Structure formats: structure tokens, C-alpha cells
Coordinates of C-alpha atoms and ligand atoms in Angstrom, one line a residue:
X485 CA 210.0 -52.3 61.5
X486 CA 210.2 -48.6 61.0
X487 CA 212.9 -46.5 62.7
X488 CA 213.3 -42.9 60.9
X489 CA 216.2 -42.3 63.0
X490 CA 218.2 -44.7 61.8
X491 CA 220.9 -42.9 59.7
X492 CA 223.6 -44.8 58.1
X493 CA 226.6 -43.7 56.0
X494 CA 228.9 -45.2 53.7
X495 CA 232.1 -42.8 53.5
X496 CA 234.6 -43.9 51.0
X497 CA 237.7 -42.0 49.9
X498 CA 238.0 -41.5 46.2
X499 CA 241.7 -42.2 46.2
X500 CA 241.0 -45.9 44.2
X501 CA 238.0 -47.4 42.7
X502 CA 235.3 -48.5 44.7
X503 CA 237.0 -51.9 46.4
X504 CA 234.9 -55.0 47.4
X505 CA 235.3 -54.4 50.8
X506 CA 233.9 -51.0 50.6
X507 CA 231.2 -52.3 48.5
X508 CA 230.6 -55.2 51.3
X509 CA 230.3 -52.3 53.8
X510 CA 228.0 -50.2 51.8
X511 CA 225.9 -53.4 51.4
X512 CA 225.4 -53.9 55.0
X513 CA 224.7 -50.4 55.5
X514 CA 221.8 -50.0 53.0
X515 CA 220.3 -53.6 54.3
X516 CA 220.4 -52.1 57.7
X517 CA 218.7 -48.8 56.5
X518 CA 216.4 -50.7 54.6
X519 CA 215.1 -52.8 57.2
X520 CA 214.1 -50.2 59.6
X521 CA 213.0 -47.4 57.2
X522 CA 216.0 -45.3 57.6
X523 CA 217.9 -43.5 55.8
X524 CA 221.6 -44.5 53.9
X525 CA 224.0 -41.9 53.1
X526 CA 226.8 -41.5 50.6
X527 CA 229.7 -39.2 52.1
X528 CA 232.9 -38.7 50.2
X529 CA 236.2 -38.6 52.2
X530 CA 238.2 -36.5 50.1
X531 CA 240.6 -34.6 52.2
X532 CA 243.6 -36.3 51.0
X533 CA 243.4 -34.0 48.0
X534 CA 246.5 -35.3 46.5
X535 CA 245.4 -38.3 46.3
X536 CA 241.6 -37.9 45.5
X537 CA 240.2 -37.8 42.0
X538 CA 236.9 -37.1 40.4
X539 CA 237.4 -40.2 38.6
X540 CA 237.4 -42.4 41.3
X541 CA 234.6 -40.4 42.7
X542 CA 232.5 -41.1 39.8
X543 CA 233.5 -44.7 39.5
X544 CA 232.0 -45.2 43.6
X545 CA 228.8 -43.5 42.2
X546 CA 228.6 -46.1 38.8
X547 CA 229.8 -49.0 41.1
X548 CA 227.2 -48.7 43.5
X549 CA 224.4 -48.0 41.1
X550 CA 225.5 -50.9 39.3
X551 CA 224.9 -53.4 42.4
X552 CA 221.9 -51.7 42.9
X553 CA 222.9 -49.5 46.3
X554 CA 221.1 -46.2 45.9
X555 CA 221.6 -43.6 48.4
X556 CA 219.3 -41.0 50.2
X557 CA 221.6 -38.1 50.4
X558 CA 225.0 -37.7 48.9
X559 CA 227.1 -35.4 46.9
X560 CA 225.2 -35.7 43.6
X561 CA 221.6 -35.3 45.2
X562 CA 222.2 -33.4 48.1
X563 CA 220.1 -33.5 51.3
X564 CA 219.2 -31.8 54.5
X565 CA 222.7 -32.1 56.1
X566 CA 225.2 -31.3 53.0
X567 CA 227.7 -30.4 51.6
X568 CA 228.3 -34.4 51.3
X569 CA 231.9 -34.0 50.2
X570 CA 234.7 -33.4 53.0
X571 CA 236.5 -30.8 51.0
X572 CA 233.6 -28.7 51.0
X573 CA 232.8 -28.8 54.9
X574 CA 236.3 -27.4 55.9
X575 CA 234.5 -24.4 57.8
X576 CA 232.7 -26.9 59.7
X577 CA 235.5 -28.5 60.5
X578 CA 237.1 -25.0 61.8
X579 CA 233.9 -24.2 63.8
X580 CA 234.2 -27.4 65.9
X581 CA 238.0 -27.3 66.5
X582 CA 237.7 -23.8 67.7
X583 CA 234.8 -25.0 70.1
X584 CA 237.3 -27.8 71.4
X585 CA 240.1 -25.1 71.8
X586 CA 237.9 -22.9 73.7
X587 CA 236.7 -25.4 75.9
X588 CA 240.0 -26.4 76.8
X589 CA 239.8 -29.9 75.2
X590 CA 242.2 -29.5 72.4
X591 CA 245.4 -27.0 72.0
X592 CA 247.9 -25.8 69.6
X593 CA 250.9 -27.9 69.1
X594 CA 254.0 -25.9 67.5
X595 CA 256.2 -28.7 67.7
X596 CA 258.4 -29.1 64.6
X597 CA 258.9 -32.6 63.0
X598 CA 262.6 -32.5 64.4
X599 CA 261.4 -32.1 67.8
X600 CA 258.9 -35.2 67.5
X601 CA 261.6 -37.5 66.0
X602 CA 263.9 -36.4 69.0
X603 CA 260.8 -37.5 71.4
X604 CA 260.3 -40.9 69.2
X605 CA 264.1 -41.4 69.6
X606 CA 264.5 -40.9 73.1
X607 CA 261.3 -43.1 73.7
X608 CA 263.4 -45.7 71.8
X609 CA 266.5 -45.7 73.9
X610 CA 264.1 -45.6 77.1
X611 CA 262.8 -48.8 75.5
X612 CA 259.0 -47.5 76.0
X613 CA 256.3 -47.1 73.9
X614 CA 256.1 -43.7 72.2
X615 CA 253.4 -41.1 72.5
X616 CA 253.4 -37.5 72.5
X617 CA 254.7 -36.3 75.3
X618 CA 251.8 -33.1 75.7
X619 CA 254.3 -30.7 76.0
X620 CA 252.7 -28.0 74.1
X621 CA 249.3 -28.3 76.2
X622 CA 249.9 -25.9 78.7
X623 CA 251.7 -23.1 76.4
X624 CA 251.7 -19.7 77.8
X625 CA 250.5 -17.1 75.6
X626 CA 254.0 -15.7 75.4
X627 CA 255.6 -19.0 74.4
X628 CA 253.0 -19.4 71.4
X629 CA 253.6 -16.0 70.3
X630 CA 257.7 -16.6 70.3
X631 CA 256.9 -19.8 68.0
X632 CA 254.4 -17.8 65.4
X633 CA 257.3 -15.3 65.3
X634 CA 259.5 -18.2 64.5
X635 CA 257.3 -18.6 61.6
X636 CA 255.8 -22.1 62.7
X637 CA 252.6 -23.1 61.7
X638 CA 250.7 -25.1 64.5
X639 CA 248.5 -28.4 64.4
X640 CA 245.4 -28.5 66.9
X641 CA 245.7 -31.4 69.1
X642 CA 243.2 -33.3 70.9
X643 CA 243.6 -33.5 74.7
X644 CA 243.5 -37.3 75.5
X645 CA 241.2 -37.8 78.8
X646 CA 243.0 -40.4 81.3
X647 CA 240.6 -43.0 81.4
X648 CA 239.7 -46.2 80.4
X649 CA 236.9 -46.5 77.7
X650 CA 234.5 -49.6 77.5
X651 CA 231.8 -49.7 74.8
X652 CA 229.4 -51.8 73.4
X653 CA 230.2 -52.7 69.7
X654 CA 226.8 -54.4 68.0
X655 CA 229.2 -57.2 66.0
X656 CA 231.9 -57.1 68.6
X657 CA 230.5 -57.1 71.8
X658 CA 231.8 -55.3 75.0
X659 CA 235.3 -53.6 74.0
X660 CA 237.8 -52.3 76.5
X661 CA 240.2 -49.9 75.5
X662 CA 243.3 -48.9 77.6
X663 CA 243.7 -45.5 76.1
X664 CA 247.3 -44.8 78.2
X665 CA 249.2 -45.3 74.6
X666 CA 247.3 -43.1 72.8
X667 CA 248.3 -39.7 73.1
X668 CA 247.0 -36.4 72.2
X669 CA 246.4 -36.6 68.3
X670 CA 246.0 -34.1 65.5
X671 CA 242.7 -33.0 64.7
X672 CA 243.7 -30.3 62.4
X673 CA 247.1 -30.5 60.3
X674 CA 248.9 -27.1 59.9
X675 CA 247.7 -26.5 56.5
X676 CA 244.0 -26.2 58.4
X677 CA 242.4 -29.2 57.0
X678 CA 241.2 -31.9 59.4
X679 CA 242.6 -35.6 60.4
X680 CA 240.4 -38.4 59.5
X681 CA 239.5 -38.9 62.8
X682 CA 238.1 -35.2 63.4
X683 CA 236.4 -35.2 60.0
X684 CA 234.7 -38.5 60.8
X685 CA 233.0 -37.6 63.9
X686 CA 232.0 -33.6 63.1
X687 CA 230.5 -35.4 59.7
X688 CA 228.8 -38.0 61.6
X689 CA 227.5 -35.8 64.4
X690 CA 226.2 -33.1 61.7
X691 CA 224.9 -35.7 59.6
X692 CA 222.8 -37.2 62.7
X693 CA 224.3 -40.8 61.8
X694 CA 222.9 -43.3 64.2
X695 CA 225.0 -46.4 63.9
X696 CA 228.6 -46.5 62.3
X697 CA 228.8 -49.7 60.5
X698 CA 232.3 -50.4 59.1
X699 CA 235.5 -52.8 58.7
X700 CA 237.1 -53.9 62.0
X701 CA 240.0 -52.2 60.6
X702 CA 238.8 -49.1 62.2
X703 CA 238.3 -50.3 65.7
X704 CA 241.5 -48.9 67.0
X705 CA 240.2 -45.5 65.9
X706 CA 237.1 -45.6 67.5
X707 CA 238.0 -44.8 71.4
X708 CA 239.4 -41.4 69.7
X709 CA 236.6 -40.9 68.2
X710 CA 234.2 -41.4 71.2
X711 CA 236.7 -38.9 73.3
X712 CA 235.7 -36.5 70.4
X713 CA 231.9 -36.9 70.9
X714 CA 232.0 -36.8 74.5
X715 CA 234.3 -33.6 74.6
X716 CA 231.5 -31.9 72.5
X717 CA 228.7 -33.3 74.4
X718 CA 227.3 -35.1 71.6
X719 CA 225.6 -38.2 71.3
X720 CA 227.5 -41.1 70.2
X721 CA 226.6 -43.4 67.7
X722 CA 226.1 -47.0 67.8
X723 CA 229.1 -48.7 66.4
X724 CA 229.3 -52.0 64.7
X725 CA 232.7 -53.4 63.3
X726 CA 232.6 -55.9 60.7
X727 CA 235.4 -58.6 60.3
X728 CA 237.9 -57.8 57.5
X729 CA 237.8 -59.5 54.0
X730 CA 240.9 -61.5 53.5
X731 CA 242.3 -63.0 50.4
X732 CA 242.0 -67.1 50.6
X733 CA 246.1 -67.0 51.9
X734 CA 244.4 -64.9 54.9
X735 CA 246.4 -61.8 53.7
X736 CA 244.9 -58.5 53.2
X737 CA 242.5 -58.8 50.0
X738 CA 244.8 -56.8 47.7
X739 CA 245.4 -56.5 43.7
X740 CA 248.3 -58.9 43.7
X741 CA 245.3 -61.4 44.1
X742 CA 243.6 -60.4 41.2
X743 CA 240.6 -57.7 40.5
X744 CA 239.4 -56.1 43.8
X745 CA 237.2 -53.2 42.3
X746 CA 233.9 -53.8 41.9
X747 CA 233.7 -52.1 38.4
X748 CA 236.4 -55.0 37.1
X749 CA 234.4 -57.9 38.7
X750 CA 231.2 -56.2 36.7
X751 CA 233.3 -55.9 33.4
X752 CA 234.2 -59.5 33.5
X753 CA 230.6 -60.3 33.3
X754 CA 229.6 -60.9 36.8
X755 CA 225.9 -60.5 37.0
X756 CA 225.2 -57.6 39.5
X757 CA 222.5 -59.6 41.5
X758 CA 225.0 -62.8 41.6
X759 CA 228.0 -60.2 42.9
X760 CA 225.8 -58.5 45.7
X761 CA 224.7 -62.0 47.2
X762 CA 228.2 -63.0 47.1
X763 CA 229.2 -59.8 49.0
X764 CA 226.6 -60.4 51.5
X765 CA 227.8 -63.8 52.2
X766 CA 231.1 -62.1 53.0
X767 CA 230.4 -61.4 56.7
X768 CA 226.7 -62.4 56.7
X769 CA 224.6 -65.7 56.4
X770 CA 221.0 -66.3 56.1
X771 CA 219.2 -67.8 58.8
X772 CA 218.4 -70.8 56.7
X773 CA 222.2 -71.1 55.9
X774 CA 221.1 -71.0 52.1
X775 CA 223.6 -69.2 50.0
X776 CA 222.1 -68.6 46.7
X777 CA 219.7 -65.7 47.9
X778 CA 217.9 -62.8 45.8
X779 CA 218.7 -59.3 47.0
X780 CA 215.0 -58.7 47.9
X781 CA 215.3 -61.8 50.4
X782 CA 218.8 -60.9 51.9
X783 CA 216.9 -57.6 52.4
X784 CA 214.4 -59.1 54.2
X785 CA 216.6 -61.5 56.2
X786 CA 219.2 -59.2 56.9
X787 CA 220.3 -58.3 60.6
X788 CA 223.4 -57.5 62.6
X789 CA 223.1 -60.7 64.8
X790 CA 224.0 -62.8 62.2
X791 CA 227.2 -60.5 60.9
X792 CA 230.3 -62.2 61.8
X793 CA 233.1 -60.7 63.8
X794 CA 235.7 -62.9 62.4
X795 CA 237.3 -62.1 59.0
X796 CA 235.6 -63.6 55.9
X797 CA 237.8 -65.1 53.4
X798 CA 237.0 -64.0 49.5
X799 CA 236.8 -67.3 47.6
X800 CA 236.7 -66.5 43.7
X801 CA 235.6 -70.4 43.3
X802 CA 232.2 -69.4 45.3
X803 CA 231.9 -66.1 43.1
X804 CA 232.1 -68.5 40.2
X805 CA 229.6 -70.9 41.5
X806 CA 227.5 -68.5 42.4
X807 CA 227.3 -66.4 39.4
X808 CA 227.1 -69.8 37.2
X809 CA 224.0 -70.5 39.2
X810 CA 222.5 -66.7 38.2
X811 CA 223.6 -67.2 34.6
X812 CA 221.7 -70.4 34.3
X813 CA 218.7 -69.2 36.0
X814 CA 217.9 -65.8 34.0
X815 CA 215.4 -65.5 32.0
X816 CA 217.3 -66.5 28.4
X817 CA 216.0 -63.2 26.7
X818 CA 217.4 -61.2 29.5
X819 CA 221.0 -63.0 29.5
X820 CA 221.0 -62.7 25.7
X821 CA 220.6 -58.8 26.1
X822 CA 223.3 -58.5 29.0
X823 CA 225.5 -60.9 26.9
X824 CA 225.3 -58.8 23.5
X825 CA 228.0 -56.4 24.8
X826 CA 230.3 -59.2 25.3
X827 CA 229.9 -60.7 21.6
X828 CA 230.6 -57.2 19.8
X829 CA 233.4 -59.3 17.7
X830 CA 231.1 -61.4 15.7
X831 CA 228.7 -60.9 13.6
X832 CA 225.2 -61.5 15.5
X833 CA 223.1 -60.2 12.2
X834 CA 223.7 -63.8 10.8
X835 CA 221.0 -64.9 13.6
X836 CA 217.6 -64.3 14.6
X837 CA 217.0 -63.1 18.2
X838 CA 215.5 -66.8 18.6
X839 CA 218.3 -68.6 17.1
X840 CA 220.9 -66.4 19.5
X841 CA 218.7 -67.2 22.3
X842 CA 219.4 -70.8 21.3
X843 CA 223.5 -70.3 21.2
X844 CA 223.6 -68.4 24.6
X845 CA 221.2 -71.2 26.0
X846 CA 223.0 -74.1 24.8
X847 CA 226.5 -72.6 26.4
X848 CA 225.3 -71.1 29.3
X849 CA 225.5 -74.1 31.5
X850 CA 229.6 -73.9 31.2
X851 CA 229.9 -70.2 31.8
X852 CA 231.1 -68.9 34.9
X853 CA 230.9 -65.2 33.8
X854 CA 230.1 -63.4 30.4
X855 CA 233.5 -62.6 29.4
X856 CA 233.7 -66.2 28.5
X857 CA 231.3 -66.1 26.0
X858 CA 233.3 -65.2 23.0
X859 CA 235.4 -68.5 23.9
X860 CA 232.2 -70.5 24.2
X861 CA 230.4 -69.5 21.0
X862 CA 233.2 -68.5 18.8
X863 CA 232.5 -72.2 17.0
X864 CA 229.3 -70.7 15.9
X865 CA 230.5 -67.9 13.8
X866 CA 232.5 -68.4 10.6
X867 CA 232.7 -71.3 8.0
X868 CA 235.2 -73.1 9.6
X869 CA 235.9 -73.7 13.6
X870 CA 239.4 -73.0 15.0
X871 CA 241.1 -76.8 15.6
X872 CA 244.0 -77.2 17.7
X873 CA 246.7 -79.1 16.8
X874 CA 246.4 -81.8 19.1
X875 CA 242.6 -82.3 18.7
X876 CA 243.5 -82.3 14.8
X877 CA 246.4 -84.6 15.4
X878 CA 244.7 -87.2 18.4
X879 CA 241.0 -87.2 17.3
X880 CA 240.3 -85.9 13.6
X881 CA 243.2 -87.8 11.8
X882 CA 242.9 -91.0 13.5
X883 CA 241.9 -94.0 11.1
X884 CA 238.8 -94.5 13.2
X885 CA 237.3 -90.9 13.5
X886 CA 237.9 -90.5 9.7
X887 CA 235.7 -93.8 9.2
X888 CA 232.9 -92.4 11.3
X889 CA 233.0 -89.0 9.8
X890 CA 233.0 -90.3 6.7
X891 CA 229.7 -92.7 7.4
X892 CA 228.3 -89.3 9.4
X893 CA 228.7 -87.6 6.1
X894 CA 226.2 -89.8 4.7
X895 CA 223.6 -89.1 7.2
X896 CA 224.3 -85.3 7.4
X897 CA 222.1 -84.3 4.2
X898 CA 219.2 -85.5 5.8
X899 CA 219.2 -84.8 9.6
X900 CA 216.2 -82.6 9.4
X901 CA 217.8 -79.6 10.8
X902 CA 215.3 -77.3 12.5
X903 CA 214.2 -80.8 15.1
X904 CA 216.8 -80.9 17.8
X905 CA 214.7 -83.8 19.2
X906 CA 214.8 -86.0 16.0
X907 CA 218.5 -85.0 15.6
X908 CA 219.2 -86.4 18.8
X909 CA 217.5 -89.5 18.3
X910 CA 219.4 -89.8 14.7
X911 CA 222.4 -89.4 16.6
X912 CA 221.6 -92.1 18.9
X913 CA 220.9 -94.5 16.2
X914 CA 224.2 -93.9 14.6
X915 CA 226.0 -94.5 17.4
X916 CA 224.4 -97.8 17.7
X917 CA 225.3 -98.4 14.0
X918 CA 228.7 -97.7 14.8
X919 CA 229.2 -100.2 17.2
X920 CA 231.7 -101.7 18.2
X921 CA 233.4 -98.0 18.2
X922 CA 232.5 -96.3 21.8
X923 CA 229.7 -94.0 21.6
X924 CA 231.9 -91.8 23.0
X925 CA 234.5 -91.8 20.4
X926 CA 231.8 -91.5 18.0
X927 CA 230.6 -88.0 19.5
X928 CA 234.4 -86.5 19.7
X929 CA 234.9 -87.2 16.1
X930 CA 231.6 -85.5 15.2
X931 CA 232.2 -82.6 17.6
X932 CA 235.6 -82.0 16.8
X933 CA 234.9 -81.7 13.3
X934 CA 231.9 -79.3 14.0
X935 CA 233.6 -77.1 16.9
X936 CA 237.4 -77.9 17.1
X937 CA 236.7 -78.9 20.7
X938 CA 235.8 -82.1 22.6
X939 CA 233.3 -80.3 24.9
X940 CA 230.7 -77.8 24.8
X941 CA 226.9 -77.4 24.0
X942 CA 224.8 -80.1 23.4
X943 CA 225.6 -81.3 20.1
X944 CA 221.9 -81.6 18.4
X945 CA 221.6 -77.9 19.1
X946 CA 225.1 -77.5 17.8
X947 CA 224.3 -79.2 14.9
X948 CA 220.6 -77.3 14.6
X949 CA 222.2 -74.1 14.9
X950 CA 225.2 -74.4 12.4
X951 CA 222.5 -75.8 9.7
X952 CA 222.9 -77.8 7.0
X953 CA 225.2 -76.0 5.0
X954 CA 227.8 -75.7 7.3
X955 CA 227.5 -79.2 9.3
X956 CA 228.5 -80.5 5.8
X957 CA 231.2 -78.2 5.2
X958 CA 233.0 -79.0 8.2
X959 CA 232.3 -82.7 8.3
X960 CA 233.6 -82.2 4.6
X961 CA 236.5 -80.7 5.8
X962 CA 237.5 -82.7 8.8
X963 CA 237.4 -85.8 6.3
X964 CA 239.5 -84.3 3.9
X965 CA 241.9 -81.4 5.4
X966 CA 243.8 -83.2 7.9
X967 CA 245.2 -86.1 5.7
Ligands
LIG154 N1 237.0 -43.1 54.6 C1 237.1 -44.2 55.4 C2 237.2 -45.5 54.8 O1 236.8 -45.7 53.7 C3 236.0 -44.3 56.3 C4 236.0 -45.0 57.7 C5 234.5 -45.2 58.2 O2 233.7 -45.6 58.1 O3 234.6 -44.4 59.5 O4 237.6 -46.2 55.4

């Protein structure tokens, strides 16, 4: 399906690192653009100059790229409808504000903060909801002049039409708004910069955005935005409001629930392809209900019909499960390459690439994310493993274990270390030989002596990778040291 008129956008504010919610919205927009061979635009909404920071803009770029979402137009690459940063577009907003003033859809409002507070107070006393009274709607020229002479700097307010608004949301369906509780709202602040509701309309209109796909937290802004389009005689885009992402306790997902920035997840070692798969499932489901879906399949299957209007719950267990699945399925050379940056504390040069692959392959089954690697591989490095007291006391020091290890020490020099299969068979024989000791106890003793743990990678592989010298040394240590 090709429709070059499809132009969608993501418009993050650079007031923090790219949030998973924004990334999910970016992904849905990106997928929608791809589906129609349309364009995906990145616009930076940095009108809040005090809270905006260049470092967050960079984080937004880097995080989107990290999860494979590239854009066709944006602040860094330009495009036909630039600039793509709101702070560089003020003249454009001024031009349209003037147009609305001239056509009578907007007016200067000179009310002071105190005056507005009084209005609010009065509404409270009269037990009615507050909306701005509109007292500056019809100021005479003299009144306006008077206020200016008093040193008041006006804002510009939009004149809300008195009518019901009905629109068809592509996710939520038909939405009917009672706008009687929406007063005339500010579109240009007294410092001559636009408010969100105004800038977003002007930008979407100028950038010829065809579909606005965003979180449902913006649904209450939509009537205001539609009225501005109408006042300007502009085409209203199609809206699609996607259900929010909630924490498991069904509150808004925030820092107190753990990481919320895409870059934090990537640093922790969630594979971008797993993360993007997880993001897609936060509000979209595949027609075949399969959850593990590579990006290209998601791209070919995506449609707004399968996007949910109800909230999605961010389940870390599911992300861990998905990531573990991707870790297990990645070609070992690739996984090994990606793992290296998590292993900087170890001297990897003691192993060949092939051995390193074998180590990573041996531990990957138990990994949820790559930053668990140091803990998972530590016993492959150094002369002796770290053994915690409980394992030393309850496993290594027992009479039974000491007997097992003494027997094993006899076998260990001749295990033939390069052949994992043969090590495996010999261990099988050894377990039989040790009867009536339970096979599990036999393996625990050996594993604890070699790795300091009671579980981990396949022990035959561990033995093969550690090699004869270290195996003998560790067994010997376990026999003599703890007693
Ligand atoms: N800057 C707004 C946000 O990040 C954009 C909202 C919109 O898409 O209209 O929430």
C-alpha cells in the first residue's frame, strides 16, 4: 500500500531522556509510515526553554536510532518543512496568531494574574466549574490602550466557538466533546511564545501531517486543536489516540517503578530488537497472537485496527522473557560481540574467540539481560572462584562432598579436556560409581568446587573451558582449604 500523503510525526519535548511511552508512540508512527510508504517526521518541541536541554535532544536522537527508528525529516537532517525545532519557528507562530486576531478568532487579553485568581475564587464560591469569563473578548481600542499604558503585556486567547464537537478517532472511535467547559484559552503567552496547543497545530498544519498518532493523555487537547484548524480554514488531520502505558500497579509509569528511559534499558543490556518487539506489544497485538515477532514482521503486519484503546501494562517479566528469547536466538558470534562491552572488567585475552563464544553460549540460557553477564561468567576468570560461606559450609565442607571430591580428583587429570561429549560421559560414569550418593549431590559438590555455585552453565562445558590446570587446582583447593 503506497500513499505518499501519509505524513506522521513524533514531537517529543527535550525535557528528559526518551521515555518508553514516547518511544512506543514513535514506533507506532514509524510503522504506520512504513506501511504506506509515507514519511515519519521528528520534531522537537522545545518551547519550554527553561526545562529543555540539548543533552536530552541528543538522547532522543540516539535512543530512537538505537531501536532502529530513523526519520525522514528532522532537526538534524532538515526537510522541506523545517525548521524542525519549535524554538526556531516563533515567526511562524506569530504570523498565524496575527491571522487569527485579524479574522476575529483570537484576541488580546490583558487580565492580570490577580484578576484571574479572583475569577477563579468567585467560581469556587458559587460552586461552579471555572472557565475564563472572556472579559477581554470585546475590549475597545481605548481600553486596550489604557492597559498597555499601565504596562500590562497581553497574552493572545483563542475564542472558543460555542458548539459541540464530534470527531472520529481511528483508535477510540467516535468521540463527542462538550466544549462548554473549555474557556477561551491562551495561544500566545505574554513573552510572545506559543502554548503547546497552538504550536502543535501550526506545526502539524505546516508540515502537512496527515495522521496524529499519540497517547490518549492528549485526547482532551484535541477539541482545542481542531477548533484552531477550523478557524484557520485548514484541513484537520486524522487522530488516533493510543491507550497509555501503565505500571503493574496501574498507576502512571514513572521512575519509582524503575527505568523509564529507553537508553537505560539499552544500557542494561536489553537487545534493541527485543525491546522494540516489547514496545510493539504495549498496545498492539499480532493477528496470529504470537508475541516473539521480529521487527520486519511487525512492520508488515502492523495496522491501527489492532491497536488498543485501553491501557497496556508494562510488565518487566515479559520484557525479560522476550529479551532472554532473543539472547538465546542470536547467532553466537553476534551475541559475543555485543557482550564484550559488558565484560570489560575481565581479561578476555586469556581466551580465543572460539572459547569466548563457548563461554557466552554456555551461560546465555540463564540470562535475562546482558548486564547479568559479569555475574554469570566470573568463575571462568581467575585462579579460584568466589565461594560464598553458605556453599562452603553446607556443600563443600560436608564429609560426603569431601569424599566425592577426593574421588573426583583421581579422575580429573585424565578427563581429556577438549572433548565435551567425552567429559559428559565420564561424569555419568562417575555418578554411577559414587552410588548410593545421589547424582545431584555428586554434581553439586563438583560444581561448587569449580564455580562456587550450585547452578550455572553445563558442567562438562565448564570443565572443558577451565582446562586441566584450573580444574585440578580448584578441586584440590576445595578438598584442603575448607577443612
Ligand atoms: N510534546 C508533546 C508530547 O511529547 C507532543 C504531543 C503531540 O503529539 O501532540 O507529549
